[in-house]
Amino acid sequence: MKINVVKRVLNANDLVAQDNRKKFKQAQVLAVNFISSPGSGKTTLLEKTIQKLLPDEKSIALVGDLQTTRDAERLAPGALQATQINTGMSCHLYANQVADALKTLPLAKADYLFIENVGNMVCPGEFDLGENLKVVLLSIPEGDDKVAKYPTIFRAADLVLITKIDLMGALSFDLKRIQDDLAKLNANVPLIQLSSLKGDGMVPWIQWLKAQRRKGIGAQAKFVTEE
Amino acid sequence: MHEMSIAQGMIEQIEKIAQDYDAIRVTKVEIETGILRQVIADVMQTAFQAVSEGTLAEGSLLELREVPALAECRKCKMSFEPEIDNFLCPQCHLADVKILQGDEIILKSMECDSKEKKETHEN
Ligand SMILES: Nc1nc2c(ncn2[C@@H]2O[C@H](COP(=O)(O)OP(=O)(O)OP(=O)(O)O)[C@@H](O)[C@H]2O)c(=O)[nH]1
Ligand SMILES: [Mg+2]
Ligand SMILES: [Zn+2]
């Protein structure tokens, strides 16, 4: 017997991600997935961001790393809760790891859930966690050819953050090249340049985030499997 | 290795459908993979073999066809085939698209042995 199916294959991960997204909506939390290479400044930016949002808005941080609980310890001071997920061999977070963490997170009390993915520009883009937005970071020392080298993640980005701009003078980095490459992939994606160290660019970043929270609750990140 | 995760989801769907049709064994599975998903055929075959073990689809043949990408410009509605690093509309020179095809994995058909007659036949 031949059965004609013609059905979209939902990978097991997507089903859990959809469920996570429902929970975020119920709790009126904006969930943001931070993706970048190792060391682009995700944790440093989150440390500053969580503090800047206080006292009006409260955040939960969920950090994926292969090893150590260092990043969660760094984020704990200002966060409602900071939880580390050690992924062991896996170079990205899975939706079910987020789902497990949600069981112990005070989601109802939070305004934002910041998920710091494992440092990697490829695999995290393939795995929907249920986030509402993807923020992709690219730091000045990484070089200005990275958008062209990792097009898929930049195409899926809701915001591109150029980080460590205090190093702009010391290294040759052509911002125009980044903008041109992005324009080929994702015409309307906003780009913000910032330095978590010096504080430049923090104002537009926080403004963007707050605006997203107002309009983005329940939204679906780009190109994820639709519900 | 996102193929493993895709294969897992696929097997769950396959088993459910097979049960709905009272099938006792799945012999062949036909899927289409969108090129933007960057599924590697060999890796997919291995992953499918691994996750189908002990299920109704154990030992079944996986037939895989790659589907090219198709994008539609949100501005002028023209559809075109994008490159993985270039989604610019040839008309507007703007990369603001809806993906029409090439970013999904479709379970097209399955062949099964049913309870009554154990032979396979097309319908
Ligand atoms: N100059 C400069 N250095 C920065 C800035 N932000 C972060 N750094 C430094 O960059 C290094 C890595 O920063 P992290 O915040 O740990 O980066 P990460 O992306 O969380 O790293 P992983 O979690 O390992 O992927 C640290 O030494 C930071 O002090 C910045 O704005 N300017
Ligand atoms: Mg970190
Ligand atoms: Zn157009």
Tab-separated table of C-alpha atoms and ligand atoms in Angstrom:
chain	number	residue	atom	x	y	z
A	1	MET	CA	0.000	0.000	0.000
A	2	LYS	CA	1.272	3.421	-0.925
A	3	ILE	CA	0.241	6.350	1.290
A	4	ASN	CA	0.589	9.836	-0.114
A	5	VAL	CA	1.371	12.090	2.782
A	6	VAL	CA	2.822	15.440	1.677
A	7	LYS	CA	3.355	16.784	5.154
A	8	ARG	CA	5.924	19.112	6.492
A	9	VAL	CA	8.371	17.271	8.695
A	10	LEU	CA	8.573	18.964	12.028
A	11	ASN	CA	11.760	18.019	13.623
A	12	ALA	CA	11.360	16.919	17.195
A	13	ASN	CA	13.061	20.095	18.298
A	14	ASP	CA	10.560	22.394	16.559
A	15	LEU	CA	7.609	20.876	18.366
A	16	VAL	CA	9.158	21.608	21.746
A	17	ALA	CA	10.147	25.094	20.557
A	18	GLN	CA	6.541	25.874	19.674
A	19	ASP	CA	5.501	24.828	23.128
A	20	ASN	CA	8.180	27.053	24.691
A	21	ARG	CA	6.959	29.993	22.625
A	22	LYS	CA	3.431	29.495	23.975
A	23	LYS	CA	4.757	29.589	27.523
A	24	PHE	CA	6.651	32.823	26.842
A	25	LYS	CA	3.502	34.384	25.493
A	26	GLN	CA	1.448	33.237	28.464
A	27	ALA	CA	3.976	34.790	30.810
A	28	GLN	CA	4.235	37.925	28.646
A	29	VAL	CA	7.968	37.480	28.361
A	30	LEU	CA	10.088	38.499	25.400
A	31	ALA	CA	12.538	35.691	24.651
A	32	VAL	CA	15.711	36.640	22.824
A	33	ASN	CA	18.262	34.169	21.474
A	34	PHE	CA	21.820	35.579	21.374
A	35	ILE	CA	24.007	33.982	18.752
A	36	SER	CA	27.662	34.630	17.915
A	37	SER	CA	31.124	33.101	17.730
A	38	PRO	CA	32.853	32.346	21.037
A	39	GLY	CA	34.000	35.498	22.769
A	40	SER	CA	32.066	38.102	20.758
A	41	GLY	CA	30.843	39.654	23.962
A	42	LYS	CA	27.458	38.044	24.615
A	43	THR	CA	27.848	37.678	28.371
A	44	THR	CA	29.415	41.112	28.807
A	45	LEU	CA	26.554	42.720	26.895
A	46	LEU	CA	23.962	40.791	28.904
A	47	GLU	CA	25.574	41.807	32.201
A	48	LYS	CA	25.190	45.467	31.224
A	49	THR	CA	21.775	45.027	29.640
A	50	ILE	CA	20.193	43.300	32.612
A	51	GLN	CA	21.414	46.106	34.886
A	52	LYS	CA	20.239	48.836	32.529
A	53	LEU	CA	16.713	47.420	32.393
A	54	LEU	CA	16.391	47.506	36.174
A	55	PRO	CA	14.442	48.487	38.209
A	56	ASP	CA	11.466	48.674	35.833
A	57	GLU	CA	12.043	45.499	33.907
A	58	LYS	CA	13.358	42.173	35.110
A	59	SER	CA	15.275	39.551	33.249
A	60	ILE	CA	16.096	35.895	33.392
A	61	ALA	CA	19.294	34.627	31.803
A	62	LEU	CA	19.757	31.156	30.398
A	63	VAL	CA	23.277	30.386	29.278
A	64	GLY	CA	24.432	27.514	27.133
A	65	ASP	CA	28.085	26.562	27.270
A	66	LEU	CA	29.963	23.369	26.628
A	67	GLN	CA	31.529	23.564	30.087
A	68	THR	CA	31.606	25.665	33.296
A	69	THR	CA	28.979	27.779	35.063
A	70	ARG	CA	31.085	30.909	34.801
A	71	ASP	CA	28.756	32.885	32.545
A	72	ALA	CA	25.689	32.236	34.700
A	73	GLU	CA	27.663	33.382	37.751
A	74	ARG	CA	28.546	36.593	35.922
A	75	LEU	CA	24.895	37.215	35.046
A	76	ALA	CA	23.426	36.299	38.435
A	77	PRO	CA	23.822	39.699	40.200
A	78	GLY	CA	21.130	41.620	38.300
A	79	ALA	CA	18.990	38.766	37.031
A	80	LEU	CA	15.895	37.292	38.642
A	81	GLN	CA	17.634	34.035	37.969
A	82	ALA	CA	20.605	32.953	35.872
A	83	THR	CA	20.774	29.316	34.871
A	84	GLN	CA	23.593	27.551	33.113
A	85	ILE	CA	22.984	24.695	30.737
A	86	ASN	CA	26.058	22.638	30.049
A	87	THR	CA	25.716	21.165	26.610
A	88	GLY	CA	28.730	18.874	26.842
A	89	MET	CA	29.570	17.916	23.281
A	90	SER	CA	26.771	19.833	21.595
A	91	CYS	CA	27.616	23.127	19.903
A	92	HIS	CA	24.142	24.599	20.323
A	93	LEU	CA	21.151	24.580	22.649
A	94	TYR	CA	18.124	22.380	21.999
A	95	ALA	CA	14.553	23.470	22.670
A	96	ASN	CA	14.098	20.688	25.212
A	97	GLN	CA	17.016	22.000	27.276
A	98	VAL	CA	15.207	25.320	27.430
A	99	ALA	CA	11.949	23.528	28.238
A	100	ASP	CA	13.622	21.705	31.132
A	101	ALA	CA	15.076	24.947	32.456
A	102	LEU	CA	11.669	26.632	32.241
A	103	LYS	CA	10.359	24.301	34.931
A	104	THR	CA	12.465	26.094	37.530
A	105	LEU	CA	12.478	29.639	36.131
A	106	PRO	CA	10.237	32.388	37.565
A	107	LEU	CA	8.898	33.212	34.115
A	108	ALA	CA	5.743	34.928	35.368
A	109	LYS	CA	7.818	37.528	37.229
A	110	ALA	CA	10.090	38.322	34.293
A	111	ASP	CA	9.868	40.733	31.371
A	112	TYR	CA	12.732	39.281	29.353
A	113	LEU	CA	14.284	35.878	28.911
A	114	PHE	CA	17.777	36.218	27.504
A	115	ILE	CA	19.140	33.011	26.090
A	116	GLU	CA	22.869	33.041	25.440
A	117	ASN	CA	23.502	30.273	22.965
A	118	VAL	CA	26.728	28.314	22.730
A	119	GLY	CA	29.384	30.288	20.857
A	120	ASN	CA	28.910	29.095	17.258
A	121	MET	CA	27.651	30.760	14.082
A	122	VAL	CA	26.199	27.725	12.341
A	123	CYS	CA	24.273	25.195	14.407
A	124	PRO	CA	22.336	27.551	16.728
A	125	GLY	CA	20.583	28.944	13.660
A	126	GLU	CA	19.108	25.536	12.855
A	127	PHE	CA	17.528	24.980	16.229
A	128	ASP	CA	14.524	27.045	17.148
A	129	LEU	CA	14.327	27.409	20.924
A	130	GLY	CA	10.965	29.134	20.875
A	131	GLU	CA	12.525	32.573	20.980
A	132	ASN	CA	10.742	35.639	19.665
A	133	LEU	CA	13.882	37.198	18.252
A	134	LYS	CA	17.369	36.297	17.217
A	135	VAL	CA	20.149	38.773	17.889
A	136	VAL	CA	23.404	38.006	16.096
A	137	LEU	CA	26.610	39.563	17.436
A	138	LEU	CA	29.749	40.162	15.461
A	139	SER	CA	32.750	41.703	17.198
A	140	ILE	CA	35.318	43.904	15.520
A	141	PRO	CA	38.259	41.486	16.068
A	142	GLU	CA	36.450	38.737	14.136
A	143	GLY	CA	36.799	40.628	10.883
A	144	ASP	CA	34.493	42.191	8.324
A	145	ASP	CA	34.111	39.097	6.114
A	146	LYS	CA	31.926	37.130	8.516
A	147	VAL	CA	28.517	38.042	7.113
A	148	ALA	CA	29.531	36.604	3.759
A	149	LYS	CA	30.978	33.510	5.424
A	150	TYR	CA	27.946	32.735	7.591
A	151	PRO	CA	25.043	33.965	5.461
A	152	THR	CA	22.364	31.709	6.921
A	153	ILE	CA	22.544	33.026	10.451
A	154	PHE	CA	22.661	36.646	9.290
A	155	ARG	CA	19.627	36.056	7.091
A	156	ALA	CA	17.720	34.856	10.121
A	157	ALA	CA	18.825	37.741	12.348
A	158	ASP	CA	16.254	40.205	13.679
A	159	LEU	CA	19.070	42.485	14.770
A	160	VAL	CA	22.795	42.553	14.077
A	161	LEU	CA	25.014	43.965	16.794
A	162	ILE	CA	28.538	44.993	15.927
A	163	THR	CA	30.304	44.699	19.275
A	164	LYS	CA	33.610	45.935	20.720
A	165	ILE	CA	33.576	49.053	18.551
A	166	ASP	CA	36.100	50.585	20.937
A	167	LEU	CA	38.593	48.415	19.012
A	168	MET	CA	37.555	49.841	15.659
A	169	GLY	CA	40.595	52.124	15.367
A	170	ALA	CA	43.114	49.448	16.342
A	171	LEU	CA	41.970	46.915	13.761
A	172	SER	CA	41.015	47.405	10.159
A	173	PHE	CA	37.325	46.710	9.920
A	174	ASP	CA	35.224	47.902	7.033
A	175	LEU	CA	31.696	48.476	8.243
A	176	LYS	CA	30.578	49.199	4.695
A	177	ARG	CA	31.461	45.634	3.728
A	178	ILE	CA	29.257	44.282	6.525
A	179	GLN	CA	26.384	46.502	5.412
A	180	ASP	CA	26.763	45.480	1.765
A	181	ASP	CA	26.840	41.776	2.577
A	182	LEU	CA	23.858	42.117	4.908
A	183	ALA	CA	21.919	43.975	2.234
A	184	LYS	CA	22.156	40.897	0.012
A	185	LEU	CA	20.566	38.742	2.674
A	186	ASN	CA	18.309	40.696	4.945
A	187	ALA	CA	17.389	44.148	3.637
A	188	ASN	CA	15.606	45.608	6.610
A	189	VAL	CA	17.592	44.158	9.458
A	190	PRO	CA	18.628	46.859	11.911
A	191	LEU	CA	22.313	47.150	12.779
A	192	ILE	CA	23.560	48.680	15.985
A	193	GLN	CA	27.212	49.277	16.813
A	194	LEU	CA	28.146	49.171	20.442
A	195	SER	CA	30.814	48.779	23.047
A	196	SER	CA	29.771	47.082	26.255
A	197	LEU	CA	33.088	48.183	27.701
A	198	LYS	CA	32.809	51.906	26.968
A	199	GLY	CA	29.030	52.160	26.831
A	200	ASP	CA	28.702	53.523	23.287
A	201	GLY	CA	25.570	52.356	21.534
A	202	MET	CA	23.878	51.092	24.692
A	203	VAL	CA	21.075	53.649	24.395
A	204	PRO	CA	19.825	52.577	20.928
A	205	TRP	CA	20.245	48.933	21.915
A	206	ILE	CA	18.114	49.265	25.035
A	207	GLN	CA	15.568	51.313	23.086
A	208	TRP	CA	15.351	48.622	20.424
A	209	LEU	CA	14.905	45.944	23.065
A	210	LYS	CA	12.138	47.825	24.873
A	211	ALA	CA	10.351	48.515	21.607
A	212	GLN	CA	10.494	44.821	20.751
A	213	ARG	CA	9.078	43.904	24.111
A	214	ARG	CA	6.134	46.217	23.492
A	215	LYS	CA	5.349	44.776	20.086
A	216	GLY	CA	7.095	41.421	19.963
A	217	ILE	CA	5.467	39.312	22.660
A	218	GLY	CA	4.363	36.063	21.080
A	219	ALA	CA	6.137	36.861	17.825
A	220	GLN	CA	7.885	34.196	15.921
A	221	ALA	CA	11.533	34.493	14.978
A	222	LYS	CA	12.171	34.586	11.239
A	223	PHE	CA	12.057	31.443	9.159
A	224	VAL	CA	11.236	29.089	11.969
A	225	THR	CA	8.644	26.430	11.366
A	226	GLU	CA	5.228	27.996	11.557
A	227	GLU	CA	2.620	26.893	14.034
B	1	MET	CA	24.440	17.117	12.717
B	2	HIS	CA	20.925	18.480	12.507
B	3	GLU	CA	20.021	15.497	10.301
B	4	MET	CA	19.620	13.402	13.455
B	5	SER	CA	17.025	15.729	14.887
B	6	ILE	CA	15.165	15.907	11.583
B	7	ALA	CA	15.181	12.117	11.258
B	8	GLN	CA	13.808	11.772	14.769
B	9	GLY	CA	10.839	14.015	14.050
B	10	MET	CA	10.263	12.225	10.784
B	11	ILE	CA	10.153	8.780	12.374
B	12	GLU	CA	7.584	9.934	14.898
B	13	GLN	CA	5.353	11.172	12.086
B	14	ILE	CA	5.923	8.036	10.012
B	15	GLU	CA	5.016	5.682	12.829
B	16	LYS	CA	1.853	7.598	13.582
B	17	ILE	CA	0.710	7.522	9.971
B	18	ALA	CA	1.592	3.835	9.644
B	19	GLN	CA	-0.530	3.062	12.698
B	20	ASP	CA	-3.441	5.110	11.329
B	21	TYR	CA	-3.360	2.919	8.228
B	22	ASP	CA	-2.967	-0.298	10.219
B	23	ALA	CA	0.349	-0.954	8.552
B	24	ILE	CA	2.615	-3.559	10.036
B	25	ARG	CA	5.763	-2.431	8.285
B	26	VAL	CA	7.032	0.563	6.353
B	27	THR	CA	9.080	-0.444	3.324
B	28	LYS	CA	9.830	2.854	1.643
B	29	VAL	CA	9.796	6.527	2.596
B	30	GLU	CA	10.014	9.378	0.129
B	31	ILE	CA	11.090	12.841	1.304
B	32	GLU	CA	11.991	16.183	-0.209
B	33	THR	CA	14.632	18.329	1.438
B	34	GLY	CA	14.855	22.045	0.749
B	35	ILE	CA	18.330	23.122	-0.268
B	36	LEU	CA	18.331	25.933	2.313
B	37	ARG	CA	18.138	23.350	5.072
B	38	GLN	CA	21.571	22.130	4.046
B	39	VAL	CA	20.755	18.491	4.623
B	40	ILE	CA	23.555	16.194	3.510
B	41	ALA	CA	22.042	13.125	1.859
B	42	ASP	CA	24.556	10.597	3.192
B	43	VAL	CA	24.326	11.929	6.713
B	44	MET	CA	20.530	11.850	6.460
B	45	GLN	CA	20.581	8.205	5.342
B	46	THR	CA	22.752	7.241	8.299
B	47	ALA	CA	20.627	9.232	10.733
B	48	PHE	CA	17.419	7.714	9.363
B	49	GLN	CA	18.836	4.231	9.646
B	50	ALA	CA	19.849	4.847	13.238
B	51	VAL	CA	16.542	6.306	14.444
B	52	SER	CA	14.340	3.845	12.550
B	53	GLU	CA	15.851	0.907	14.370
B	54	GLY	CA	13.185	-0.850	16.407
B	55	THR	CA	10.355	1.087	14.719
B	56	LEU	CA	7.885	0.101	11.990
B	57	ALA	CA	10.244	1.751	9.511
B	58	GLU	CA	13.280	-0.337	10.395
B	59	GLY	CA	15.054	-1.459	7.240
B	60	SER	CA	12.942	0.739	4.973
B	61	LEU	CA	14.354	2.490	1.967
B	62	LEU	CA	14.697	6.263	2.242
B	63	GLU	CA	14.356	8.125	-1.011
B	64	LEU	CA	15.541	11.696	-0.837
B	65	ARG	CA	15.135	14.466	-3.376
B	66	GLU	CA	16.671	17.909	-3.000
B	67	VAL	CA	14.371	20.830	-3.814
B	68	PRO	CA	15.859	24.100	-5.078
B	69	ALA	CA	15.140	27.379	-3.318
B	70	LEU	CA	12.483	29.779	-4.493
B	71	ALA	CA	12.005	33.246	-3.030
B	72	GLU	CA	9.338	35.882	-3.625
B	73	CYS	CA	10.211	39.558	-3.394
B	74	ARG	CA	7.880	41.229	-0.890
B	75	LYS	CA	7.998	44.433	-2.899
B	76	CYS	CA	7.419	43.457	-6.533
B	77	LYS	CA	6.204	39.873	-5.941
B	78	MET	CA	8.620	38.476	-8.496
B	79	SER	CA	9.823	34.979	-7.680
B	80	PHE	CA	13.396	33.924	-8.245
B	81	GLU	CA	15.976	31.364	-7.202
B	82	PRO	CA	18.254	32.847	-4.534
B	83	GLU	CA	21.813	31.822	-3.750
B	84	ILE	CA	22.648	30.855	-0.199
B	85	ASP	CA	24.500	34.190	0.180
B	86	ASN	CA	22.414	36.339	-2.122
B	87	PHE	CA	18.681	36.936	-1.756
B	88	LEU	CA	18.554	40.134	-3.806
B	89	CYS	CA	15.524	40.479	-6.040
B	90	PRO	CA	16.814	40.756	-9.623
B	91	GLN	CA	14.300	43.543	-10.243
B	92	CYS	CA	14.369	45.664	-7.094
B	93	HIS	CA	17.867	44.746	-5.876
B	94	LEU	CA	16.422	44.379	-2.406
B	95	ALA	CA	16.695	41.315	-0.162
B	96	ASP	CA	13.295	41.254	1.462
B	97	VAL	CA	11.772	37.944	0.567
B	98	LYS	CA	9.284	35.337	1.486
B	99	ILE	CA	10.708	31.863	1.029
B	100	LEU	CA	8.293	29.904	-1.152
B	101	GLN	CA	10.291	26.747	-1.383
B	102	GLY	CA	13.572	25.273	-0.289
B	103	ASP	CA	13.440	25.743	3.471
B	104	GLU	CA	11.368	22.777	4.440
B	105	ILE	CA	11.475	19.043	4.602
B	106	ILE	CA	8.431	17.291	3.221
B	107	LEU	CA	7.333	13.756	3.868
B	108	LYS	CA	5.925	12.908	0.427
B	109	SER	CA	4.824	9.301	0.622
B	110	MET	CA	5.285	5.987	2.348
B	111	GLU	CA	4.939	2.426	1.188
B	112	CYS	CA	3.748	-0.058	3.751
B	113	ASP	CA	2.746	-3.648	4.228
B	114	SER	CA	-0.761	-3.821	5.632
B	115	LYS	CA	-2.260	-6.248	8.098
B	116	GLU	CA	-4.531	-8.155	5.715
B	117	LYS	CA	-2.428	-8.468	2.606
B	118	LYS	CA	1.243	-8.515	3.282
B	119	GLU	CA	2.218	-7.596	-0.265
B	120	THR	CA	2.962	-4.075	-1.452
B	121	HIS	CA	0.948	-2.487	-4.212
B	122	GLU	CA	0.545	0.985	-5.605
B	123	ASN	CA	-2.769	2.785	-5.535
C	1	LIG	N1	37.419	45.820	24.032
C	1	LIG	C1	36.261	45.239	24.344
C	1	LIG	N2	36.254	43.997	24.873
C	1	LIG	C2	35.080	43.449	25.179
C	1	LIG	C3	33.839	44.103	24.951
C	1	LIG	N3	32.836	43.284	25.314
C	1	LIG	C4	33.425	42.153	25.758
C	1	LIG	N4	34.761	42.234	25.683
C	1	LIG	C5	35.751	41.208	26.075
C	1	LIG	O1	35.678	40.101	25.213
C	1	LIG	C6	35.927	38.893	25.933
C	1	LIG	C7	34.803	37.890	25.718
C	1	LIG	O2	33.612	38.454	26.225
C	1	LIG	P1	32.371	37.579	26.688
C	1	LIG	O3	31.298	38.524	27.073
C	1	LIG	O4	32.781	36.566	27.702
C	1	LIG	O5	32.016	36.851	25.329
C	1	LIG	P2	30.958	35.676	25.044
C	1	LIG	O6	30.406	35.928	23.687
C	1	LIG	O7	30.004	35.596	26.160
C	1	LIG	O8	31.899	34.393	25.028
C	1	LIG	P3	31.444	32.834	25.050
C	1	LIG	O9	30.341	32.712	26.063
C	1	LIG	O10	32.679	32.128	25.477
C	1	LIG	O11	31.031	32.497	23.676
C	1	LIG	C8	36.102	39.289	27.381
C	1	LIG	O12	37.471	39.357	27.655
C	1	LIG	C9	35.461	40.655	27.454
C	1	LIG	O13	36.012	41.474	28.434
C	1	LIG	C10	33.881	45.428	24.413
C	1	LIG	O14	32.883	46.094	24.175
C	1	LIG	N5	35.119	45.928	24.107
C	2	MG	MG	29.427	33.951	27.307
C	3	ZN	ZN	11.435	42.810	-6.331
